Coordinates of C-alpha atoms and ligand atoms in Angstrom, one line a residue:
Chain A
X29 CA 45.1 81.2 -38.8
X30 CA 42.2 79.0 -39.4
X31 CA 39.5 78.5 -36.8
X32 CA 40.3 74.9 -36.1
X33 CA 44.0 75.4 -35.5
X34 CA 43.4 78.4 -33.3
X35 CA 40.8 76.6 -31.1
X36 CA 42.9 73.4 -30.9
X37 CA 45.8 75.5 -29.6
X38 CA 43.6 77.2 -27.1
X39 CA 42.1 73.9 -25.8
X40 CA 45.6 72.3 -25.5
X41 CA 46.5 75.2 -23.3
X42 CA 43.4 74.7 -21.2
X43 CA 43.3 70.9 -20.8
X44 CA 46.0 68.3 -20.4
X45 CA 45.1 66.1 -23.4
X46 CA 47.0 64.8 -26.4
X47 CA 46.8 66.7 -29.7
X48 CA 45.8 63.5 -31.5
X49 CA 42.6 63.3 -29.4
X50 CA 41.4 66.7 -30.7
X51 CA 39.1 65.5 -33.4
X52 CA 36.0 67.4 -34.5
X53 CA 33.7 64.7 -33.1
X54 CA 35.2 65.1 -29.6
X55 CA 32.3 66.3 -27.4
X56 CA 32.6 68.9 -24.7
X57 CA 31.5 66.2 -22.2
X58 CA 34.6 64.3 -23.1
X59 CA 36.8 67.4 -22.8
X60 CA 35.6 67.7 -19.2
X61 CA 35.4 71.5 -19.3
X62 CA 34.4 73.3 -16.1
X63 CA 32.2 76.4 -15.9
X64 CA 35.2 78.8 -16.0
X65 CA 36.7 76.9 -19.0
X66 CA 33.5 77.7 -20.9
X67 CA 33.7 81.4 -20.0
X68 CA 37.3 81.4 -21.2
X69 CA 36.5 79.8 -24.5
X70 CA 33.5 82.1 -25.1
X71 CA 35.6 85.2 -24.6
X72 CA 38.5 83.9 -26.6
X73 CA 36.3 83.4 -29.6
X74 CA 34.6 86.7 -29.2
X75 CA 38.0 88.4 -29.0
X76 CA 39.6 86.6 -31.9
X77 CA 36.7 86.1 -34.3
X78 CA 34.2 88.7 -33.1
X79 CA 31.6 85.9 -32.9
X80 CA 29.5 86.0 -29.8
X81 CA 28.8 82.5 -28.3
X82 CA 25.8 83.0 -26.1
X83 CA 26.1 80.8 -23.0
X84 CA 22.8 79.1 -24.1
X85 CA 24.5 77.6 -27.2
X86 CA 26.5 75.3 -24.8
X87 CA 23.9 74.8 -22.1
X88 CA 21.1 73.9 -24.5
X89 CA 23.4 71.5 -26.3
X90 CA 23.2 73.3 -29.7
X91 CA 26.9 73.1 -29.7
X92 CA 27.8 69.6 -28.6
X93 CA 31.3 69.0 -29.9
X94 CA 34.4 70.8 -31.4
X95 CA 33.1 70.3 -35.0
X96 CA 29.8 72.1 -34.1
X97 CA 31.9 75.0 -32.6
X98 CA 34.1 75.3 -35.7
X99 CA 31.1 75.3 -38.0
X100 CA 29.3 77.9 -35.9
X101 CA 32.2 80.3 -35.9
X102 CA 32.8 79.9 -39.6
X103 CA 29.2 80.4 -40.4
X104 CA 29.0 83.6 -38.3
X105 CA 32.4 85.0 -39.0
X106 CA 31.7 86.7 -42.3
X107 CA 28.8 88.5 -40.9
X108 CA 30.7 89.5 -37.9
X109 CA 33.6 90.9 -39.9
X110 CA 31.3 92.8 -42.2
X111 CA 29.5 94.4 -39.3
Chain B
X17 CA -7.6 78.9 -12.5
X18 CA -6.2 79.2 -16.0
X19 CA -4.1 76.1 -16.7
X20 CA -1.9 77.3 -19.6
X21 CA 1.0 79.6 -19.2
X22 CA 4.1 80.8 -21.2
X23 CA 6.4 79.6 -18.5
X24 CA 6.3 78.0 -15.0
X25 CA 8.8 78.4 -12.2
X26 CA 9.0 75.6 -9.7
X27 CA 9.7 77.5 -6.4
X28 CA 9.3 81.2 -5.5
X29 CA 12.7 81.7 -4.0
X30 CA 14.6 85.0 -4.6
X31 CA 16.1 83.7 -7.8
X32 CA 12.7 82.8 -9.4
X33 CA 11.2 86.1 -8.3
X34 CA 14.2 88.0 -9.6
X35 CA 13.9 86.2 -12.9
X36 CA 10.1 86.7 -13.1
X37 CA 10.2 90.4 -12.3
X38 CA 12.9 91.0 -14.9
X39 CA 11.1 88.9 -17.5
X40 CA 7.7 90.7 -17.2
X41 CA 9.5 94.0 -17.1
X42 CA 11.2 93.3 -20.4
X43 CA 8.3 91.3 -22.0
X44 CA 5.0 92.6 -20.5
X45 CA 2.9 90.1 -22.4
X46 CA 4.6 87.0 -21.0
X47 CA 2.3 85.1 -18.7
X48 CA 4.3 83.5 -15.9
X49 CA 3.2 81.2 -13.2
X50 CA 5.4 80.8 -10.1
X51 CA 4.5 78.0 -7.8
X52 CA 5.8 77.5 -4.2
X53 CA 4.9 75.0 -1.5
X54 CA 5.4 77.6 1.2
X55 CA 2.7 80.2 2.1
X56 CA 4.9 83.2 1.6
X57 CA 7.1 84.1 -1.4
X58 CA 10.9 84.3 -1.2
X59 CA 12.2 80.9 -0.3
X60 CA 15.1 81.5 2.0
X61 CA 14.6 85.3 1.5
X62 CA 11.7 85.5 3.9
X63 CA 11.0 86.2 7.6
X64 CA 8.9 84.6 10.3
X65 CA 6.9 86.1 13.1
X66 CA 6.7 85.2 16.8
X67 CA 3.8 87.4 18.0
X68 CA 4.2 86.4 21.6
X69 CA 7.8 87.5 21.6
X70 CA 6.8 90.6 19.6
X71 CA 9.4 89.6 17.1
X72 CA 9.9 89.4 13.3
X73 CA 13.0 87.4 12.4
X74 CA 14.7 87.6 9.0
X75 CA 15.8 84.1 7.8
X76 CA 18.9 85.3 6.1
X77 CA 21.2 88.3 6.8
X78 CA 19.6 90.3 4.0
X79 CA 22.8 92.0 3.3
X80 CA 22.8 93.1 -0.3
X81 CA 26.2 93.4 -2.1
X82 CA 26.6 95.4 -5.3
X83 CA 24.4 98.3 -4.1
X84 CA 26.9 101.0 -5.0
X85 CA 26.9 103.1 -8.2
X86 CA 28.8 100.5 -10.1
X87 CA 27.2 97.5 -8.4
X88 CA 25.5 94.8 -10.5
X89 CA 22.6 94.5 -8.2
X90 CA 22.0 98.2 -7.9
X91 CA 21.9 98.4 -11.7
X92 CA 19.3 95.7 -12.0
X93 CA 17.1 97.0 -9.2
X94 CA 17.4 100.5 -10.7
X95 CA 16.3 99.2 -14.1
X96 CA 13.3 97.7 -12.4
X97 CA 12.6 101.0 -10.6
X98 CA 12.8 99.3 -7.3
X99 CA 15.6 101.2 -5.6
X100 CA 13.2 104.0 -4.6
X101 CA 10.7 101.6 -3.1
X102 CA 13.4 99.8 -1.0
X103 CA 14.3 101.4 2.3
X104 CA 18.0 100.7 2.6
X105 CA 20.4 100.9 5.5
X106 CA 24.1 101.3 4.7
X107 CA 26.5 100.4 7.5
X108 CA 29.8 102.1 8.2
X109 CA 31.4 98.8 9.3
X110 CA 32.2 95.6 7.5
X111 CA 32.2 93.8 10.8
X112 CA 33.6 94.0 14.3
X113 CA 36.3 91.3 14.9
X114 CA 36.0 89.7 18.4
X115 CA 39.0 87.7 19.6
X116 CA 39.2 86.5 23.2
X117 CA 41.8 89.1 24.0
X118 CA 41.0 92.0 21.7
X119 CA 38.1 93.6 19.8
X120 CA 38.3 96.0 16.9
X121 CA 36.1 97.3 14.1
X122 CA 36.8 96.9 10.4
X123 CA 35.5 99.5 7.9
X124 CA 33.1 98.9 5.1
X125 CA 35.2 100.9 2.6
X126 CA 38.0 98.9 1.1
X127 CA 40.6 101.7 1.6
X128 CA 39.8 102.1 5.2
X129 CA 39.5 98.3 5.7
X130 CA 43.1 98.0 4.5
X131 CA 44.2 100.8 6.9
X132 CA 42.4 99.0 9.8
X133 CA 44.1 95.7 9.0
X134 CA 47.5 97.4 8.7
X135 CA 47.0 99.0 12.1
X136 CA 46.2 95.6 13.7
X137 CA 48.7 93.5 11.7
X138 CA 51.7 95.9 10.9
X139 CA 54.1 93.0 10.4
X140 CA 52.0 91.8 7.4
X141 CA 52.0 95.1 5.5
X142 CA 53.8 93.8 2.4
X143 CA 51.6 90.7 2.2
X144 CA 48.5 92.8 2.7
X145 CA 49.5 95.1 -0.1
X146 CA 50.0 92.2 -2.5
X147 CA 46.7 90.6 -1.4
X148 CA 44.7 93.8 -2.1
X149 CA 46.4 94.1 -5.6
X150 CA 45.3 90.6 -6.3
X151 CA 41.8 91.3 -5.1
X152 CA 41.5 94.5 -7.2
X153 CA 42.3 92.6 -10.4
X154 CA 40.9 89.0 -10.0
X155 CA 38.1 89.9 -7.6
X156 CA 36.9 92.5 -10.1
X157 CA 37.1 90.2 -13.1
X158 CA 35.2 87.5 -11.3
X159 CA 32.6 90.0 -10.2
X160 CA 31.8 91.1 -13.7
X161 CA 31.7 87.6 -15.1
X162 CA 28.1 87.7 -16.3
X163 CA 28.7 91.1 -17.9
X164 CA 31.8 89.7 -19.6
X165 CA 29.8 86.8 -21.1
X166 CA 27.3 89.2 -22.5
X167 CA 30.1 91.3 -24.0
X168 CA 29.5 94.4 -21.7
X169 CA 32.8 94.1 -19.8
X170 CA 36.2 94.2 -21.4
X171 CA 38.7 91.9 -19.7
X172 CA 42.4 91.6 -20.0
X173 CA 42.8 88.1 -21.3
X174 CA 46.2 87.5 -19.7
X175 CA 44.8 88.3 -16.3
X176 CA 41.9 85.9 -16.9
X177 CA 44.2 83.2 -18.1
X178 CA 46.5 83.6 -15.1
X179 CA 43.5 83.4 -12.6
X180 CA 42.0 80.3 -14.2
X181 CA 45.4 78.6 -14.2
X182 CA 46.8 79.5 -10.9
X183 CA 44.0 80.7 -8.5
X184 CA 41.0 78.5 -9.5
X185 CA 42.4 75.3 -8.1
X186 CA 43.6 76.8 -4.8
X187 CA 41.4 76.6 -1.7
X188 CA 41.1 79.8 0.4
X189 CA 42.9 78.0 3.2
X190 CA 45.9 77.2 1.0
X191 CA 46.0 80.6 -0.6
X192 CA 45.8 82.5 2.7
X193 CA 48.5 80.3 4.3
X194 CA 50.8 81.0 1.4
X195 CA 50.1 84.8 1.7
X196 CA 49.9 85.5 5.4
X197 CA 51.7 84.0 8.4
X198 CA 49.4 85.5 11.1
X199 CA 46.5 83.1 11.9
X200 CA 44.2 85.8 13.2
X201 CA 44.6 87.8 10.0
X202 CA 43.8 84.6 8.0
X203 CA 40.7 84.1 10.1
X204 CA 39.5 87.6 9.6
X205 CA 39.8 87.4 5.9
X206 CA 38.3 83.9 5.7
X207 CA 35.3 85.0 7.8
X208 CA 33.6 86.4 4.7
X209 CA 33.1 82.8 3.6
X210 CA 30.2 82.5 6.0
X211 CA 28.2 84.8 3.6
X212 CA 28.4 82.0 1.0
X213 CA 28.3 78.9 3.2
X214 CA 32.0 77.8 3.2
X215 CA 34.9 77.4 5.5
X216 CA 38.3 78.3 4.1
X217 CA 39.1 74.7 3.5
X218 CA 35.9 74.4 1.3
X219 CA 35.9 77.5 -0.9
X220 CA 37.8 78.1 -4.1
X221 CA 40.2 81.1 -3.8
X222 CA 39.3 82.7 -7.1
X223 CA 35.6 82.7 -6.4
X224 CA 36.3 83.9 -2.8
X225 CA 38.2 86.9 -4.1
X226 CA 35.0 87.8 -6.1
X227 CA 32.8 87.5 -3.0
X228 CA 35.2 89.7 -1.0
X229 CA 35.4 92.2 -3.9
X230 CA 31.6 92.3 -4.2
X231 CA 30.9 92.8 -0.5
X232 CA 33.8 95.2 0.2
X233 CA 34.0 97.4 -2.9
X234 CA 30.6 97.4 -4.5
X235 CA 28.5 98.8 -1.7
X236 CA 26.6 96.9 1.0
X237 CA 23.1 97.7 2.0
X238 CA 20.5 96.0 4.3
X239 CA 16.9 96.0 3.4
X240 CA 14.7 97.5 6.1
X241 CA 11.6 95.3 6.7
X242 CA 13.7 92.2 6.1
X243 CA 14.4 90.3 2.9
X244 CA 10.7 89.6 2.8
X245 CA 10.1 93.2 1.7
X246 CA 12.2 92.6 -1.4
X247 CA 10.6 89.2 -2.1
X248 CA 7.1 90.7 -1.8
X249 CA 8.0 93.6 -4.1
X250 CA 9.2 91.2 -6.8
X251 CA 6.2 89.0 -6.4
X252 CA 3.9 92.0 -6.8
X253 CA 5.6 93.0 -10.0
X254 CA 4.9 89.5 -11.4
X255 CA 1.3 89.7 -10.4
X256 CA 0.8 93.3 -11.6
X257 CA 1.9 92.2 -15.1
X258 CA -0.7 89.4 -15.2
X259 CA 1.5 86.6 -13.8
X260 CA 0.6 84.6 -10.8
X261 CA 2.5 83.6 -7.7
X262 CA 0.7 80.5 -6.5
X263 CA 1.6 79.7 -2.9
X264 CA 0.9 76.7 -0.7
X265 CA 1.1 74.4 -3.7
X266 CA 3.5 71.5 -3.9
X267 CA 5.0 70.6 -7.3
X268 CA 5.1 66.8 -7.5
X269 CA 6.4 66.2 -11.0
X270 CA 7.5 67.8 -14.2
X271 CA 5.6 66.5 -17.3
X272 CA 7.2 66.0 -20.7
X273 CA 5.9 65.2 -24.1
X274 CA 7.3 62.0 -25.5
X275 CA 9.8 62.7 -22.8
X276 CA 11.8 65.1 -25.1
X277 CA 10.3 68.4 -24.4
X278 CA 8.6 69.8 -21.3
X279 CA 5.0 70.6 -21.2
X280 CA 4.0 71.3 -17.6
X281 CA 3.9 70.2 -14.0
X282 CA 1.7 68.1 -11.7
X283 CA 0.9 69.8 -8.4
X284 CA -1.2 69.4 -5.3
X285 CA -3.7 71.7 -7.1
X286 CA -3.8 69.9 -10.4
X287 CA -1.8 70.2 -13.6
X288 CA -0.5 73.4 -15.1
X289 CA 0.9 73.6 -18.6
X290 CA 3.8 75.5 -20.3
X291 CA 6.6 74.8 -22.8
X292 CA 9.2 76.2 -20.5
X293 CA 9.7 75.1 -16.9
X294 CA 12.3 76.8 -14.7
X295 CA 13.4 74.8 -11.7
X296 CA 14.3 76.9 -8.6
X297 CA 14.5 74.0 -6.2
X298 CA 17.7 72.3 -5.4
X299 CA 18.8 70.2 -8.5
X300 CA 19.6 67.2 -6.3
X301 CA 16.1 67.2 -5.0
X302 CA 14.6 67.9 -8.4
X303 CA 16.6 65.1 -10.1
X304 CA 15.5 62.6 -7.5
X305 CA 11.9 63.6 -7.1
X306 CA 10.5 65.7 -10.0
X307 CA 11.4 63.8 -13.2
X308 CA 10.2 60.4 -14.5
X309 CA 12.9 58.0 -15.7
X310 CA 14.5 59.1 -18.9
X311 CA 17.7 57.6 -20.4
X312 CA 19.3 61.0 -20.8
X313 CA 19.0 61.8 -17.2
X314 CA 21.6 59.3 -16.1
X315 CA 24.3 61.5 -17.5
X316 CA 22.9 64.6 -15.8
X317 CA 22.9 62.7 -12.5
X318 CA 26.5 61.7 -13.0
X319 CA 27.5 65.3 -13.6
X320 CA 25.4 66.5 -10.7
X321 CA 27.2 64.2 -8.3
X322 CA 30.1 66.7 -8.6
X323 CA 28.0 69.6 -7.5
X324 CA 28.6 69.9 -3.7
X325 CA 26.1 71.5 -1.5
X326 CA 27.4 74.3 0.6
X327 CA 27.6 74.1 4.4
X328 CA 24.4 74.5 6.2
X329 CA 23.8 76.8 9.2
X330 CA 22.6 76.5 12.8
X331 CA 21.1 79.8 13.8
X332 CA 20.1 81.3 17.1
X333 CA 17.4 83.9 16.9
X334 CA 16.9 86.0 20.1
X335 CA 15.3 89.2 21.5
X336 CA 16.7 91.3 24.4
X337 CA 15.0 93.6 26.9
X338 CA 17.2 96.5 26.0
X339 CA 18.5 97.7 22.6
X340 CA 21.5 95.3 21.9
X341 CA 23.8 98.4 21.4
X342 CA 23.4 99.1 25.1
X343 CA 24.4 95.6 25.9
X344 CA 27.8 95.6 24.2
X345 CA 26.7 94.7 20.6
X346 CA 27.8 97.9 19.0
X347 CA 28.1 96.9 15.4
X348 CA 25.5 95.7 12.9
X349 CA 27.7 92.7 12.4
X350 CA 30.3 91.0 14.6
X351 CA 32.5 88.0 13.9
X352 CA 33.3 86.0 17.0
X353 CA 36.5 83.9 16.7
X354 CA 37.3 81.0 18.9
X355 CA 40.6 80.6 20.8
X356 CA 41.5 77.3 19.0
X357 CA 43.7 78.3 16.1
X358 CA 44.0 75.0 14.3
X359 CA 40.6 73.4 14.3
X360 CA 39.3 71.5 11.3
X361 CA 35.7 71.0 10.3
X362 CA 34.9 67.2 10.5
X363 CA 34.6 65.9 7.0
X364 CA 31.0 65.5 5.7
X365 CA 31.2 61.8 5.8
X366 CA 32.5 61.6 9.3
X367 CA 29.5 62.0 11.4
X368 CA 30.6 59.1 13.6
X369 CA 31.8 61.3 16.3
X370 CA 28.9 63.5 17.2
X371 CA 30.7 65.2 20.1
X372 CA 33.6 66.2 17.9
X373 CA 31.2 67.7 15.3
X374 CA 29.3 69.7 17.9
X375 CA 32.5 71.0 19.4
X376 CA 33.9 72.0 16.0
X377 CA 30.8 73.5 14.4
X378 CA 29.3 75.2 17.4
X379 CA 32.2 76.1 19.6
X380 CA 35.3 76.5 17.3
X381 CA 34.1 77.8 14.0
X382 CA 33.6 81.5 13.5
X383 CA 30.2 82.8 14.8
X384 CA 28.5 85.6 13.0
X385 CA 26.2 87.9 15.0
X386 CA 23.8 90.5 13.4
X387 CA 22.2 93.3 15.4
X388 CA 18.9 93.8 13.6
X389 CA 18.0 96.6 16.0
X390 CA 20.7 98.8 14.6
X391 CA 19.6 98.1 11.1
X392 CA 15.9 98.8 11.7
X393 CA 14.9 99.8 15.2
X394 CA 11.2 99.5 14.4
X395 CA 11.7 95.7 14.1
X396 CA 12.5 95.3 17.9
X397 CA 15.5 94.3 19.9
X398 CA 16.6 91.4 17.7
X399 CA 19.8 89.6 17.4
X400 CA 20.7 86.6 15.3
X401 CA 23.8 84.4 15.6
X402 CA 25.0 82.0 12.9
X403 CA 27.5 79.2 12.7
X404 CA 28.1 77.0 9.6
X405 CA 27.1 73.4 10.3
X406 CA 26.6 70.1 8.5
X407 CA 23.4 68.1 8.4
X408 CA 25.4 64.8 8.7
X409 CA 25.4 64.8 12.5
X410 CA 21.8 65.9 12.9
X411 CA 19.2 63.1 13.5
X412 CA 15.8 63.3 11.8
X413 CA 13.4 66.0 12.9
X414 CA 10.7 64.1 14.7
X415 CA 13.0 62.1 17.1
X416 CA 13.7 62.7 20.7
X417 CA 17.4 62.8 19.9
X418 CA 16.8 65.7 17.6
X419 CA 15.1 67.7 20.3
X420 CA 17.9 67.0 22.7
X421 CA 20.5 68.0 20.1
X422 CA 18.7 71.3 19.4
X423 CA 18.7 72.0 23.1
X424 CA 22.5 71.3 23.3
X425 CA 23.1 73.6 20.3
X426 CA 21.1 76.4 21.9
X427 CA 23.0 76.2 25.1
X428 CA 26.4 76.0 23.4
X429 CA 25.7 79.0 21.1
X430 CA 24.2 81.1 24.0
X431 CA 27.2 80.3 26.2
X432 CA 29.6 81.4 23.5
X433 CA 27.6 84.6 22.9
X434 CA 27.7 85.4 26.6
X435 CA 31.4 84.8 26.7
X436 CA 32.0 87.3 23.9
X437 CA 29.3 89.8 24.9
X438 CA 29.0 89.3 28.7
X439 CA 26.6 92.3 29.0
X440 CA 23.9 90.2 27.3
X441 CA 23.7 88.0 30.4
X442 CA 20.3 88.4 32.0
X443 CA 18.9 90.4 29.2
X444 CA 17.9 87.7 26.7
X445 CA 14.1 87.4 26.7
X446 CA 13.3 84.9 23.9
X447 CA 15.5 82.3 22.1
X448 CA 14.8 80.0 19.2
X449 CA 17.1 77.8 17.3
X450 CA 17.0 76.6 13.7
X451 CA 19.1 73.7 12.5
X452 CA 20.1 72.3 9.1
X453 CA 17.0 70.2 9.3
X454 CA 14.9 73.3 9.5
X455 CA 16.3 74.6 6.2
X456 CA 15.8 71.1 4.6
X457 CA 12.2 71.2 5.7
X458 CA 11.4 74.7 4.4
X459 CA 13.2 74.7 1.1
X460 CA 13.7 71.1 0.1
X461 CA 17.3 72.0 -0.2
X462 CA 19.4 68.8 0.2
X463 CA 21.9 68.8 3.0
X464 CA 19.9 71.6 4.6
X465 CA 22.1 74.0 2.6
X466 CA 20.3 77.4 2.5
X467 CA 23.0 78.9 0.3
X468 CA 22.9 76.5 -2.6
X469 CA 26.0 74.9 -4.1
X470 CA 29.5 75.2 -2.7
X471 CA 31.8 77.0 -5.1
X472 CA 35.0 75.0 -4.3
X473 CA 37.9 74.2 -6.6
X474 CA 36.1 71.6 -8.7
X475 CA 33.7 73.5 -10.9
X476 CA 32.7 70.7 -13.2
X477 CA 29.5 70.0 -11.4
X478 CA 28.2 73.5 -12.0
X479 CA 27.4 72.6 -15.6
X480 CA 25.3 69.6 -14.8
X481 CA 22.4 71.1 -16.8
X482 CA 24.3 71.5 -20.0
X483 CA 22.7 69.5 -22.8
X484 CA 19.7 68.7 -20.6
X485 CA 17.8 65.9 -22.4
X486 CA 14.3 67.4 -22.0
X487 CA 14.1 70.7 -23.9
X488 CA 12.4 73.6 -22.3
X489 CA 13.7 72.7 -18.8
X490 CA 15.9 75.4 -17.2
X491 CA 17.6 75.5 -13.9
X492 CA 17.5 78.8 -12.0
X493 CA 18.8 79.1 -8.5
X494 CA 21.7 79.7 -6.1
X495 CA 22.6 76.2 -7.1
X496 CA 23.7 77.3 -10.5
X497 CA 24.1 81.0 -9.9
X498 CA 26.2 80.9 -6.8
X499 CA 25.0 81.8 -3.3
X500 CA 23.7 85.4 -2.6
X501 CA 21.0 87.6 -3.9
X502 CA 23.4 89.5 -6.1
X503 CA 24.4 86.3 -8.0
X504 CA 20.8 85.2 -8.2
X505 CA 19.8 88.5 -9.8
X506 CA 22.7 88.4 -12.2
X507 CA 22.0 84.9 -13.3
X508 CA 18.3 85.6 -13.6
X509 CA 19.2 88.6 -15.9
X510 CA 21.2 86.3 -18.1
X511 CA 18.3 83.9 -18.4
X512 CA 16.0 86.7 -19.3
X513 CA 18.4 87.7 -22.0
X514 CA 18.1 84.2 -23.4
X515 CA 14.3 84.2 -23.4
X516 CA 13.9 85.2 -27.1
X517 CA 16.8 83.1 -28.3
Ligands
LIG618 C1 22.2 81.9 7.2 C2 22.2 82.5 5.8 C3 22.4 83.8 5.6 C4 22.4 84.4 4.3 N1 22.6 85.7 4.2 C5 22.6 86.3 3.0 C6 22.8 87.7 2.8 O1 22.9 88.4 3.8 N2 22.9 88.2 1.6 C7 22.8 87.4 0.5 O2 22.9 88.0 -0.6 N3 22.6 86.1 0.6 C8 22.5 85.5 1.8 N4 22.3 84.1 1.9 C9 22.2 83.3 0.7 C10 20.8 83.5 0.1 O3 19.9 83.5 1.1 C11 20.5 82.3 -0.9 O4 21.6 82.1 -1.8 C12 19.2 82.5 -1.6 O5 18.2 82.9 -0.8 C13 18.9 81.3 -2.4 O6 17.7 81.5 -3.2 P1 17.1 80.5 -4.2 O7 16.0 81.2 -4.9 O8 18.2 80.0 -5.1 O9 16.6 79.2 -3.4 P2 15.6 79.0 -2.2 O10 15.4 80.2 -1.3 O11 15.9 77.7 -1.5 O12 14.2 78.8 -3.0 C14 13.7 77.6 -3.5 C15 12.2 77.6 -3.4 O13 11.7 76.4 -4.0 C16 10.6 76.0 -3.3 N5 10.4 74.6 -3.6 C17 11.3 73.6 -3.5 N6 10.7 72.4 -3.9 C18 9.4 72.7 -4.2 C19 8.3 71.9 -4.7 N7 8.4 70.6 -5.0 N8 7.2 72.5 -5.0 C20 7.0 73.9 -4.8 N9 8.0 74.7 -4.3 C21 9.2 74.1 -4.0 C22 11.0 76.2 -1.8 O14 9.9 76.2 -1.0 C23 11.7 77.6 -1.9 O15 10.8 78.6 -1.7 C24 22.3 83.6 3.2 C25 22.0 82.2 3.3 C26 22.0 81.6 4.6 C27 21.8 80.2 4.8

């Protein structure tokens, strides 16, 4: 399953929003995630893709929207799988 | 004094000190400046002296959770090599429950605590069994949350999912009503909320399970010599590594370069420079006082509006002429419950009826009483009684009305204490009261909330600092970590882990 599809499904589980709104430019602000939602997303990604998302990636704003997150996972996935 | 540092902390509360001590332990060359307006380090983790009464009073309860073998706090303090230097007192009891018609003790071990509750509430045995199963799973997962985020704790994802879906949005009040039909049992369990500044109608149930898990299963200990001892040890570590804890110095403003990255602070002793500034003060206060206007801050303020301060406290400090154990205060901690079963705290906005607020907060909410003499006899015959309160019905400090109100509070709390512990009558030598205004004055915490933020059911305000528009600014305190020393240390550890990132 590709990264984007997997995360979209996870977010649809987490938040009551319409699938058509889940575009890569959708920011985490707009998604209105709370602190435990972030924890859940971080763990989900770690478990599924073996990519660690340090909490600072969200808090410093390095990952601002869904597109950033997809790219970050894809860029780190190969390395994670090889490890 | 040297004006350039690697990092500056605004505030020397326990969270800053925990961060600083761990930072210099891991990176001995880092030069850290910690600045506080107060003349002693520790923020709320301090004590104050009353030489005429021959008394030293601890400001908080100084009960440390997570001090058992598998406790998060014990691990951090051991890594720092501090457990040997701290003289700890471990109590047999969680607390003594005082109802007007019966008094009984509850053990500090979770197994025995369950047995004690079953003995007192046999009709609730099935409900208690299910409750403790819930606590064992969801309390534990919450407790290891920082570990989980760092990949050091494996969680069952289905459990986590279930908790976030079904327990996060419940208040403690609603959850306990669904689970138990005995109001006394509900009050006993909810009493733990006083450790984190919330009534059962305020706190989120999932978070509450974690607090109960931490305090009941991970080992409690009290620090002899008050929480000041711990604060002083941490401050010493920072200074021994070449850092500086600069006291009696007010931070007026945070300075930023082109407004996009931080480069220092303006204080009552001049400017100090660093590319990283850690704010330990309340974020509400910081956002209204410490930053110049910046377009990006509007969004931060909007998000911050959702971060609710916890309840404040009104505290009665007293000394007795005999050891309190000889005057009927047999446990280190007692919870004193009122007779009124269905009282409600007046809402924060409703300070219109002062009498109602006084009645509710001072007479009808649960009162917590600590016997410091039992914890450390060398400190004198000292007792301390706490009730949760709200700053909304307290006038400003310098008014006549304020003095009168303090006097009323003192009488009300003393009377309640004498009712629950009649042998204290005639043996109290010295009394002093602190109000929510006292906390506001000493810590700059808005709403006088010594605990920090309330962890209720809406957690969206807890990420107000995400994407902060001025790079190099970090927030570091009970307002983001969650009330209690253990949470403060855990969050500080996470921030240290991010230092090199
Ligand atoms: C009654 C009570 C009992 C408690 N008991 C316990 C307990 O038994 N166990 C437990 O684990 N927790 C307990 N807590 C909770 C715990 O005390 C707090 O969560 C913790 O002390 C908060 O620490 P902090 O560093 O985040 O904030 P603070 O202690 O508020 O520190 C903030 C610091 O910033 C400084 N500051 C603010 N503005 C400025 C400025 N402009 N310039 C310079 N300095 C500034 C302040 O002076 C202060 O020193 C208790 C709390 C209360 C209210």
